[in-house]
Amino acid sequence: MRDQDIHAIASEHAESLLASVRTTPFGPDAVVYKLRDKMFCLIGAVDGRPAVTLKCDPERSHFLREHLPSIRTGYHMNKRHWISVLAGPDIDDDLLRDLISDAYALVRDSLPKAQRIGLG
Protein backbone atom coordinates (compact mmCIF):
# COMPACT_ATOMS: atom_id res chain seq x y z
CA MET A 1 0.00 0.00 0.00
CA ARG A 2 1.21 3.49 -0.83
CA ASP A 3 1.29 6.44 1.60
CA GLN A 4 -1.22 8.41 -0.45
CA ASP A 5 -3.79 5.57 -0.37
CA ILE A 6 -3.94 4.63 3.31
CA HIS A 7 -6.04 7.60 4.49
CA ALA A 8 -8.56 7.37 1.64
CA ILE A 9 -9.11 3.64 2.09
CA ALA A 10 -9.41 3.96 5.87
CA SER A 11 -11.86 6.87 5.70
CA GLU A 12 -14.02 5.17 3.11
CA HIS A 13 -14.28 1.97 5.13
CA ALA A 14 -14.73 3.61 8.56
CA GLU A 15 -17.52 5.81 7.18
CA SER A 16 -19.30 2.75 5.76
CA LEU A 17 -19.71 1.14 9.19
CA LEU A 18 -23.13 1.44 10.82
CA ALA A 19 -23.48 4.44 13.18
CA SER A 20 -19.83 5.45 12.70
CA VAL A 21 -19.32 9.17 13.32
CA ARG A 22 -16.44 11.24 11.92
CA THR A 23 -15.00 13.87 14.29
CA THR A 24 -11.89 16.05 14.52
CA PRO A 25 -11.34 16.51 18.29
CA PHE A 26 -7.56 16.90 17.91
CA GLY A 27 -7.64 19.42 15.05
CA PRO A 28 -8.05 19.21 11.28
CA ASP A 29 -5.03 16.94 10.73
CA ALA A 30 -6.42 14.04 12.76
CA VAL A 31 -9.75 12.46 11.84
CA VAL A 32 -11.36 10.26 14.49
CA TYR A 33 -14.12 7.73 13.91
CA LYS A 34 -16.31 6.88 16.87
CA LEU A 35 -19.14 4.53 17.66
CA ARG A 36 -21.46 5.82 20.37
CA ASP A 37 -18.77 8.30 21.51
CA LYS A 38 -16.07 5.61 21.76
CA MET A 39 -13.13 5.95 19.41
CA PHE A 40 -12.11 3.00 17.23
CA CYS A 41 -10.03 4.67 14.46
CA LEU A 42 -7.74 7.70 14.21
CA ILE A 43 -6.45 8.79 10.82
CA GLY A 44 -3.38 11.00 11.07
CA ALA A 45 0.40 10.72 10.93
CA VAL A 46 3.21 8.94 12.76
CA ASP A 47 6.68 10.43 12.42
CA GLY A 48 5.45 12.53 9.49
CA ARG A 49 4.03 9.54 7.57
CA PRO A 50 0.34 8.89 6.96
CA ALA A 51 -0.97 6.35 9.46
CA VAL A 52 -4.15 4.81 10.80
CA THR A 53 -4.30 4.09 14.53
CA LEU A 54 -6.80 1.41 15.54
CA LYS A 55 -8.17 -0.31 18.60
CA CYS A 56 -6.90 -3.90 18.58
CA ASP A 57 -7.13 -7.04 20.68
CA PRO A 58 -3.85 -7.27 22.68
CA GLU A 59 -2.99 -10.79 21.48
CA ARG A 60 -3.66 -9.93 17.85
CA SER A 61 -1.71 -6.69 18.26
CA HIS A 62 1.34 -8.60 19.44
CA PHE A 63 1.09 -11.09 16.55
CA LEU A 64 0.66 -8.33 13.94
CA ARG A 65 3.60 -6.31 15.24
CA GLU A 66 5.81 -9.40 15.27
CA HIS A 67 5.01 -10.31 11.66
CA LEU A 68 4.29 -7.02 9.86
CA PRO A 69 6.92 -4.25 10.02
CA SER A 70 4.39 -1.58 9.00
CA ILE A 71 2.35 -2.15 12.18
CA ARG A 72 3.57 -0.55 15.40
CA THR A 73 2.21 0.07 18.86
CA GLY A 74 -0.44 2.79 18.88
CA TYR A 75 1.07 6.24 18.54
CA HIS A 76 0.15 8.33 21.62
CA MET A 77 -2.32 5.63 22.68
CA ASN A 78 -2.44 2.73 25.12
CA LYS A 79 0.25 0.48 23.65
CA ARG A 80 -1.55 -2.68 24.73
CA HIS A 81 -4.90 -1.93 23.07
CA TRP A 82 -3.98 0.19 20.04
CA ILE A 83 -1.86 -0.23 16.90
CA SER A 84 -0.66 2.22 14.28
CA VAL A 85 -0.67 1.01 10.68
CA LEU A 86 1.65 2.71 8.20
CA ALA A 87 1.63 2.16 4.46
CA GLY A 88 4.05 -0.51 3.29
CA PRO A 89 4.43 -3.56 1.08
CA ASP A 90 3.12 -5.80 3.89
CA ILE A 91 -0.20 -3.90 4.14
CA ASP A 92 -2.94 -4.32 1.55
CA ASP A 93 -6.45 -2.88 1.23
CA ASP A 94 -8.15 -6.00 2.56
CA LEU A 95 -5.95 -6.19 5.66
CA LEU A 96 -6.55 -2.51 6.46
CA ARG A 97 -10.31 -2.90 6.05
CA ASP A 98 -10.24 -6.03 8.22
CA LEU A 99 -8.33 -4.23 10.98
CA ILE A 100 -10.80 -1.32 10.89
CA SER A 101 -13.76 -3.71 11.05
CA ASP A 102 -12.18 -5.51 13.99
CA ALA A 103 -11.57 -2.20 15.81
CA TYR A 104 -15.22 -1.26 15.26
CA ALA A 105 -16.36 -4.68 16.54
CA LEU A 106 -14.23 -4.38 19.68
CA VAL A 107 -15.89 -1.07 20.53
CA ARG A 108 -19.37 -2.31 19.56
CA ASP A 109 -19.00 -5.40 21.74
CA SER A 110 -17.83 -3.31 24.71
CA LEU A 111 -20.95 -1.13 24.66
CA PRO A 112 -23.79 -1.68 27.12
CA LYS A 113 -26.51 -3.89 25.64
CA ALA A 114 -28.93 -0.98 25.22
CA GLN A 115 -26.40 0.91 23.05
CA ARG A 116 -25.69 -2.15 20.88
CA ILE A 117 -29.29 -2.45 19.70
CA GLY A 118 -29.41 -2.15 15.93
CA LEU A 119 -25.63 -2.43 15.45
CA GLY A 120 -25.55 -6.09 14.44
XYZ file of C-alpha atoms in Angstrom:
120
model
C 0.000 0.000 0.000
C 1.211 3.493 -0.826
C 1.294 6.437 1.599
C -1.221 8.412 -0.450
C -3.786 5.572 -0.371
C -3.937 4.631 3.309
C -6.036 7.598 4.488
C -8.559 7.372 1.643
C -9.115 3.638 2.090
C -9.406 3.956 5.875
C -11.858 6.873 5.696
C -14.024 5.169 3.105
C -14.279 1.971 5.129
C -14.732 3.606 8.561
C -17.523 5.810 7.185
C -19.302 2.754 5.762
C -19.708 1.143 9.190
C -23.128 1.436 10.824
C -23.480 4.438 13.184
C -19.828 5.451 12.695
C -19.315 9.167 13.318
C -16.443 11.243 11.916
C -15.001 13.871 14.286
C -11.885 16.050 14.524
C -11.336 16.506 18.289
C -7.558 16.897 17.909
C -7.643 19.417 15.051
C -8.050 19.207 11.276
C -5.031 16.941 10.728
C -6.420 14.037 12.758
C -9.751 12.461 11.843
C -11.355 10.261 14.486
C -14.118 7.731 13.909
C -16.314 6.880 16.870
C -19.137 4.530 17.661
C -21.461 5.816 20.374
C -18.774 8.303 21.509
C -16.072 5.614 21.763
C -13.126 5.946 19.414
C -12.107 3.004 17.229
C -10.026 4.667 14.465
C -7.739 7.697 14.214
C -6.447 8.794 10.824
C -3.375 10.998 11.070
C 0.398 10.718 10.931
C 3.213 8.936 12.756
C 6.682 10.431 12.417
C 5.445 12.527 9.490
C 4.031 9.543 7.570
C 0.335 8.887 6.959
C -0.971 6.351 9.455
C -4.148 4.809 10.799
C -4.305 4.086 14.531
C -6.805 1.412 15.537
C -8.173 -0.313 18.600
C -6.904 -3.901 18.583
C -7.129 -7.041 20.679
C -3.853 -7.269 22.677
C -2.987 -10.788 21.477
C -3.658 -9.930 17.846
C -1.715 -6.692 18.258
C 1.344 -8.599 19.435
C 1.091 -11.092 16.552
C 0.660 -8.332 13.940
C 3.601 -6.309 15.241
C 5.813 -9.401 15.274
C 5.007 -10.311 11.656
C 4.289 -7.024 9.858
C 6.921 -4.252 10.020
C 4.385 -1.583 8.996
C 2.351 -2.153 12.178
C 3.568 -0.554 15.403
C 2.208 0.073 18.862
C -0.445 2.788 18.877
C 1.068 6.239 18.542
C 0.152 8.330 21.620
C -2.316 5.632 22.680
C -2.440 2.727 25.124
C 0.255 0.478 23.645
C -1.552 -2.682 24.730
C -4.895 -1.928 23.065
C -3.979 0.191 20.040
C -1.864 -0.234 16.903
C -0.662 2.224 14.279
C -0.672 1.011 10.685
C 1.647 2.708 8.204
C 1.627 2.155 4.457
C 4.045 -0.508 3.295
C 4.426 -3.563 1.078
C 3.119 -5.800 3.890
C -0.201 -3.902 4.136
C -2.940 -4.316 1.547
C -6.448 -2.879 1.229
C -8.150 -6.002 2.561
C -5.951 -6.187 5.659
C -6.551 -2.509 6.455
C -10.315 -2.903 6.050
C -10.239 -6.035 8.224
C -8.327 -4.234 10.984
C -10.795 -1.320 10.894
C -13.765 -3.706 11.045
C -12.179 -5.511 13.991
C -11.573 -2.201 15.807
C -15.215 -1.263 15.262
C -16.364 -4.684 16.537
C -14.232 -4.383 19.681
C -15.887 -1.073 20.526
C -19.369 -2.312 19.559
C -19.002 -5.400 21.739
C -17.832 -3.312 24.712
C -20.950 -1.126 24.658
C -23.791 -1.682 27.116
C -26.510 -3.887 25.639
C -28.932 -0.976 25.216
C -26.405 0.913 23.055
C -25.685 -2.149 20.883
C -29.287 -2.448 19.701
C -29.409 -2.150 15.929
C -25.632 -2.430 15.455
C -25.550 -6.086 14.436
